PDB file of C-alpha atoms in Angstrom:
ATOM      1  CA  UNK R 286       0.000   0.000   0.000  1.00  0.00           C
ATOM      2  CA  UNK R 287       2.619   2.765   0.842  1.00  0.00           C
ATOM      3  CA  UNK R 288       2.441   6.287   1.769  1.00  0.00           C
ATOM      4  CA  UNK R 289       1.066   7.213  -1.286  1.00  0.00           C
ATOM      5  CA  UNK R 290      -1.874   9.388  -1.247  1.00  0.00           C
ATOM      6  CA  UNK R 291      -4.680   8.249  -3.346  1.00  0.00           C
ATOM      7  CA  UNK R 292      -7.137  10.877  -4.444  1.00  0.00           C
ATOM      8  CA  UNK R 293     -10.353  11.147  -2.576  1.00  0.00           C
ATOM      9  CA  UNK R 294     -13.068  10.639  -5.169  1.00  0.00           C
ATOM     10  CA  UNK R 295     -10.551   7.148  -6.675  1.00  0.00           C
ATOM     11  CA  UNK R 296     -10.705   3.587  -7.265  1.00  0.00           C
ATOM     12  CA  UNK R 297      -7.677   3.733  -5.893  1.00  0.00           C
ATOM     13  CA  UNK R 298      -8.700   5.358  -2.644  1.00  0.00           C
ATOM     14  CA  UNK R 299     -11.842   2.725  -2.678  1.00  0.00           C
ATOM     15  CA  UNK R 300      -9.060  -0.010  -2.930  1.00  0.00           C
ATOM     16  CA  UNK R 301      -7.060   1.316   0.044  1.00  0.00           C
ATOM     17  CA  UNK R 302      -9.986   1.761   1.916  1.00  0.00           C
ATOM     18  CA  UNK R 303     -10.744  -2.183   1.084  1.00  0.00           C
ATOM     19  CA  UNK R 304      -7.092  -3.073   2.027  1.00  0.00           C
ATOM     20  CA  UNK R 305      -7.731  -1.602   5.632  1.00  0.00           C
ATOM     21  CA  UNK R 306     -10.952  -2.895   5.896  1.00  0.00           C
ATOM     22  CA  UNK R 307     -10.154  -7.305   5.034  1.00  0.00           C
ATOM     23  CA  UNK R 308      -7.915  -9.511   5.646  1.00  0.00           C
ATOM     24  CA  UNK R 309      -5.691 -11.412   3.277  1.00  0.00           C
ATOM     25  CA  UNK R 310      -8.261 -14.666   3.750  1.00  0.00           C
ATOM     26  CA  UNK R 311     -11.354 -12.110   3.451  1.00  0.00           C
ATOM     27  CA  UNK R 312      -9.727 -11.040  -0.012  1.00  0.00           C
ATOM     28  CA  UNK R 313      -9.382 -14.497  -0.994  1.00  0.00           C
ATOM     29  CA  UNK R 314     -12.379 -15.556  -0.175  1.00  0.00           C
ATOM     30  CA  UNK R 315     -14.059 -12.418  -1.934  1.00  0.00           C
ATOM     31  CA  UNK R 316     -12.347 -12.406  -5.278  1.00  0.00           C
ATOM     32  CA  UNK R 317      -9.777 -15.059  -5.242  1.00  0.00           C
ATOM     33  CA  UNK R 318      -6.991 -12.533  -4.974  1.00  0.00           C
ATOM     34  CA  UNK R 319      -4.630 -11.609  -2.435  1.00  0.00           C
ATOM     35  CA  UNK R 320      -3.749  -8.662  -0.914  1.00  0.00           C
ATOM     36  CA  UNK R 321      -1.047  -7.882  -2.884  1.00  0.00           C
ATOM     37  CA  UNK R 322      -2.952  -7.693  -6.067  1.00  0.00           C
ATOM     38  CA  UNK R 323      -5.485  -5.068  -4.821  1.00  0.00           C
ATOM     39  CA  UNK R 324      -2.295  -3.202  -3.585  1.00  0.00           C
ATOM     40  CA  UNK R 325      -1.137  -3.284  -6.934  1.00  0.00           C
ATOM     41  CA  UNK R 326      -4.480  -2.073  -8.168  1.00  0.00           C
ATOM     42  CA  UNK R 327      -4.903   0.862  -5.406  1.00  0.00           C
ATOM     43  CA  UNK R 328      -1.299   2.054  -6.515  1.00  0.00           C
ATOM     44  CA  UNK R 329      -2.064   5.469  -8.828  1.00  0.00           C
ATOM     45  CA  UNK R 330       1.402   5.430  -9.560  1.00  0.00           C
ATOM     46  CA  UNK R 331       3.553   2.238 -10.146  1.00  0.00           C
ATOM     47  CA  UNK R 332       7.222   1.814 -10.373  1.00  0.00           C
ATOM     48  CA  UNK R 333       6.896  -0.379 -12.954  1.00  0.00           C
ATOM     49  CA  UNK R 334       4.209   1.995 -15.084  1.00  0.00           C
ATOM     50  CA  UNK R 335       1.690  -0.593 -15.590  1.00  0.00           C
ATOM     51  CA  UNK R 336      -1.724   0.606 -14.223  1.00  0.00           C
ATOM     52  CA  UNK R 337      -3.405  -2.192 -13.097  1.00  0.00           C
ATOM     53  CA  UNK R 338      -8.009  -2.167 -13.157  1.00  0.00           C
ATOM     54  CA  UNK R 339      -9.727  -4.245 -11.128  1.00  0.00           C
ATOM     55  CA  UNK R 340     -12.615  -6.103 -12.628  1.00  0.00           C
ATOM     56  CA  UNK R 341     -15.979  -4.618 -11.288  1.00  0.00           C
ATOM     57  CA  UNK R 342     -17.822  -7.642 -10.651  1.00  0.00           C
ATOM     58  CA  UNK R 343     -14.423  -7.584  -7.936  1.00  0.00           C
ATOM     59  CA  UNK R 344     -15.342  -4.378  -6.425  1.00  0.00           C
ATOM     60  CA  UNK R 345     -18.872  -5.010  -5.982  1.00  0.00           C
ATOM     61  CA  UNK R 346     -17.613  -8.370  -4.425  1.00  0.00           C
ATOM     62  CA  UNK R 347     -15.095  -6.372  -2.071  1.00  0.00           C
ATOM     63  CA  UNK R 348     -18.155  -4.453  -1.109  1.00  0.00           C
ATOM     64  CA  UNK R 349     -20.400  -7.171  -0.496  1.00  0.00           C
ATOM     65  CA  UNK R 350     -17.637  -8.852   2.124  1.00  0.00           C
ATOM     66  CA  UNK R 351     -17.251  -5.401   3.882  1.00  0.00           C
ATOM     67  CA  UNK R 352     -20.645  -5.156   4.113  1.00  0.00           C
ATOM     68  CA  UNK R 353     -20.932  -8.825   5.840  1.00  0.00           C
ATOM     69  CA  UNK R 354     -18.194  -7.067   8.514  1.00  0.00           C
ATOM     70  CA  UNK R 355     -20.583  -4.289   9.167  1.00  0.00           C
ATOM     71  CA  UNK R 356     -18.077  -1.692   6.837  1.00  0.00           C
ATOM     72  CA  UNK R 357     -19.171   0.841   5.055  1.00  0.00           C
ATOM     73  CA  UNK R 358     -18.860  -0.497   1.365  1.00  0.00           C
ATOM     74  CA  UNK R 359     -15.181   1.463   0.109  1.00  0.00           C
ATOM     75  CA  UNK R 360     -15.873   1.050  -3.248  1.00  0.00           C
ATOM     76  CA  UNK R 361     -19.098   2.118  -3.727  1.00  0.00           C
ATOM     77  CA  UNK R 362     -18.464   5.252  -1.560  1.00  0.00           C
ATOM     78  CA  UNK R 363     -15.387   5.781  -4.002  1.00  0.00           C
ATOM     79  CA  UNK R 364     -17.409   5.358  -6.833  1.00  0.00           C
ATOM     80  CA  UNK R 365     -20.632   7.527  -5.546  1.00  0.00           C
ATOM     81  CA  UNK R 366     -18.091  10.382  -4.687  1.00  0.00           C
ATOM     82  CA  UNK R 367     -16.088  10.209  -8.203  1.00  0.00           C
ATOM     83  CA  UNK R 368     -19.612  10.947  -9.701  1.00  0.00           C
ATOM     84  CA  UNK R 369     -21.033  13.605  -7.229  1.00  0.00           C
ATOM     85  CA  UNK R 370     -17.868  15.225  -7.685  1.00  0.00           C
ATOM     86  CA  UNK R 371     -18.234  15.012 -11.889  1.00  0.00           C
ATOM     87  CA  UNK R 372     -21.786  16.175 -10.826  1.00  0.00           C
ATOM     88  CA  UNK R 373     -21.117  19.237  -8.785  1.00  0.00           C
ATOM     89  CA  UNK R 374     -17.979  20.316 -10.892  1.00  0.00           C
ATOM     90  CA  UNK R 375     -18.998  22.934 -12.797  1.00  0.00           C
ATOM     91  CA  UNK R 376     -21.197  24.872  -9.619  1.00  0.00           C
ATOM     92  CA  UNK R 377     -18.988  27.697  -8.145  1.00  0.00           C
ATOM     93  CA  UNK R 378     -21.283  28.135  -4.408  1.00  0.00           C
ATOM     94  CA  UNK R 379     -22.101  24.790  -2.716  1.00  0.00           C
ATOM     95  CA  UNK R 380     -22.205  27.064   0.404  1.00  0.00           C
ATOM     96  CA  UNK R 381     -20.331  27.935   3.561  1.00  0.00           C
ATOM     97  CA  UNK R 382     -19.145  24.920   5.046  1.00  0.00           C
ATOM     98  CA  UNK R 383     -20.323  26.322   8.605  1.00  0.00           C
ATOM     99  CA  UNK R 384     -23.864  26.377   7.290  1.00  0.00           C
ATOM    100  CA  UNK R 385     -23.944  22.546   5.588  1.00  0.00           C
ATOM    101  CA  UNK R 386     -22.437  21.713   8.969  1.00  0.00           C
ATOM    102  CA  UNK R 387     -25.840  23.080  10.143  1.00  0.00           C
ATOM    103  CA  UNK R 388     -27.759  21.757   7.643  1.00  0.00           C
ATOM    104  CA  UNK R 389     -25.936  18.402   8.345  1.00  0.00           C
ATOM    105  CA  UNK R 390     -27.024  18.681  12.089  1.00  0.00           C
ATOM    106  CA  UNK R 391     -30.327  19.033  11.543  1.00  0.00           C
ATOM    107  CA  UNK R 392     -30.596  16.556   9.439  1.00  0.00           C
ATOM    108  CA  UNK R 393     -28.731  14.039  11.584  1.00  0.00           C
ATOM    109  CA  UNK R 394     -31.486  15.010  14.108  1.00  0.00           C
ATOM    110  CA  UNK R 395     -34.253  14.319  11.663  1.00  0.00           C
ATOM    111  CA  UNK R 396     -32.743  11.229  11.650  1.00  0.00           C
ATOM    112  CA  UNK R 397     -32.788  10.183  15.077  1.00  0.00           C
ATOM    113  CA  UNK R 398     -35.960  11.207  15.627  1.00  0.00           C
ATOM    114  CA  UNK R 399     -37.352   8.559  12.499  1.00  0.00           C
ATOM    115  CA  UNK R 400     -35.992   5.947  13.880  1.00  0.00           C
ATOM    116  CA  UNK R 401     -37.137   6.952  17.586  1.00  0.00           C
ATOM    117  CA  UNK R 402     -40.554   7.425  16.436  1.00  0.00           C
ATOM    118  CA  UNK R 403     -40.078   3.937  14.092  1.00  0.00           C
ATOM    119  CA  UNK R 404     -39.361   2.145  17.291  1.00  0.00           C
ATOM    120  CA  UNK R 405     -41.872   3.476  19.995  1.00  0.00           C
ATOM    121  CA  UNK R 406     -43.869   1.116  21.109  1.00  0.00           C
ATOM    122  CA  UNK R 407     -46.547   2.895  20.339  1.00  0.00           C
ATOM    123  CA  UNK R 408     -45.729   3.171  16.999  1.00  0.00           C
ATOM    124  CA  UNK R 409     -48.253   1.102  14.292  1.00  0.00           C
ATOM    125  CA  UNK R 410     -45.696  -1.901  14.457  1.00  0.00           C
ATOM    126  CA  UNK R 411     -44.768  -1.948  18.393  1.00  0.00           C
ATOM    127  CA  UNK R 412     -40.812  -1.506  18.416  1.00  0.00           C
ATOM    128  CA  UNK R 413     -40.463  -3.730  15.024  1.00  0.00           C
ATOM    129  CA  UNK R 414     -39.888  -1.422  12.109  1.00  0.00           C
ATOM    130  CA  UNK R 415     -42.537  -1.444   9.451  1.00  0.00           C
ATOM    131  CA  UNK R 416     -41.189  -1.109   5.586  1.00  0.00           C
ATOM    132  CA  UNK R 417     -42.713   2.548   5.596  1.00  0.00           C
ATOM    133  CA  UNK R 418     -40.210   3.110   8.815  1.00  0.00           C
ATOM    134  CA  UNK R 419     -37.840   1.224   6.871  1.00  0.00           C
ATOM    135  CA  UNK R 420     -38.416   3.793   3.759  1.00  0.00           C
ATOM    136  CA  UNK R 421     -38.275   6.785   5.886  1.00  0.00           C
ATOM    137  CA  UNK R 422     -35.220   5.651   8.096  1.00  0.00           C
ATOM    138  CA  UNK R 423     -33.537   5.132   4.632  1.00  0.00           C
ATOM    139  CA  UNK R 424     -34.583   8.357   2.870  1.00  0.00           C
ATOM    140  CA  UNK R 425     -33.289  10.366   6.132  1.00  0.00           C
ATOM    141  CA  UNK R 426     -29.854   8.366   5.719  1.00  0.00           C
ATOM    142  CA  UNK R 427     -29.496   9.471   2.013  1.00  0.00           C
ATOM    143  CA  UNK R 428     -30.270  13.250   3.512  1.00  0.00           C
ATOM    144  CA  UNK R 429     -27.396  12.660   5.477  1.00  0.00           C
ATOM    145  CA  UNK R 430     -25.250  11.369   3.299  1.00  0.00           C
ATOM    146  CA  UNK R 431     -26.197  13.771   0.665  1.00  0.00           C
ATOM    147  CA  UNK R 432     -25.211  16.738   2.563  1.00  0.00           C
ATOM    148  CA  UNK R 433     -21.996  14.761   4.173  1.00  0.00           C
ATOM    149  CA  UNK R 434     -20.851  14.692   1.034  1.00  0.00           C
ATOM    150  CA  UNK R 435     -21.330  18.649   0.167  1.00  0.00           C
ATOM    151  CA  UNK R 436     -19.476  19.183   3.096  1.00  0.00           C
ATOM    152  CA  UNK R 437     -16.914  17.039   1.584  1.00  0.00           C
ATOM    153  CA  UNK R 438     -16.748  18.803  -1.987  1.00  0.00           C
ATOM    154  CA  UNK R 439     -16.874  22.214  -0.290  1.00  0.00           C
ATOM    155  CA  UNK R 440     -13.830  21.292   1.811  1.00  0.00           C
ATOM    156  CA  UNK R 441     -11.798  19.843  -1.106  1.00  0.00           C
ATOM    157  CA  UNK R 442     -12.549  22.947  -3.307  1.00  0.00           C
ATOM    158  CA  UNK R 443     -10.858  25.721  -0.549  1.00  0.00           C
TER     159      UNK R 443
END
């Protein structure tokens, strides 16, 4: 892996973040790879100037085994940024980062208070989570993650 530093919105960076994430048997297991092969693949800049792509059926399968750890899948983040970014590119004012920040807490309240309400007991399910609660809970997680990742893009344009 090395001290390189891999671009945010990167396979690369996706790849690193896998490499932290499983173990060499995790890897194999995954893929059929070892760790040294998604090293090779994270690496934006070889010695030997071969650039080396990992298949995506491979990333989604990375994903999937992070996933079974309870980690945030690396390579779809990775891939989600790399095309918000493309997306929000070209717009000069995604805000002050002190406001998204408040944005982002009120949000992250809205949150918490869906799944609260989704768990009252008194709630039309009892404590169990209905699929509606399950829609809402989810919706209120892409809010989040939506305006995380402003926060994000406005940092790494300053």
């Amino acid at each position: 892996m090395g001290s390189k530093i891999r671009k945010i919105a990167s396979i690369e960076k996706g790849l690193e973040d896998v490499l932290k994430a499983l173990s060499e048997k995790e890897i194999q297991d995954a893929i059929g790879k070892t760790k040294d092969y998604i090293a090779k693949c994270s690496d934006p800049d070889p010695a030997d100037k071969i650039i080396r792509n990992i298949d995506h059926y491979q990333s989604v399968a990375l994903d999937k085994a992070c996933i079974k750890k309870g980690i945030s899948p690396p390579m779809l983040t990775a891939h989600q940024y790399m095309i918000d970014k493309e997306k929000y590119k070209n717009q000069t004012n995604l805000g002050d980062v002190d406001k998204l920040l408040v944005k982002f807490t009120i949000l992250d309240g809205e949150l918490k208070q869906v799944i609260n309400k989704a768990q009252d007991p008194k709630s039309p399910e009892g404590e169990k989570i209905t699929k509606m609660e399950k829609k809402k809970i989810f919706n209120s997680i892409k809010a989040v993650e939506d305006k995380i990742l402003k926060i994000k893009l406005a940092i790494d344009k300053k």
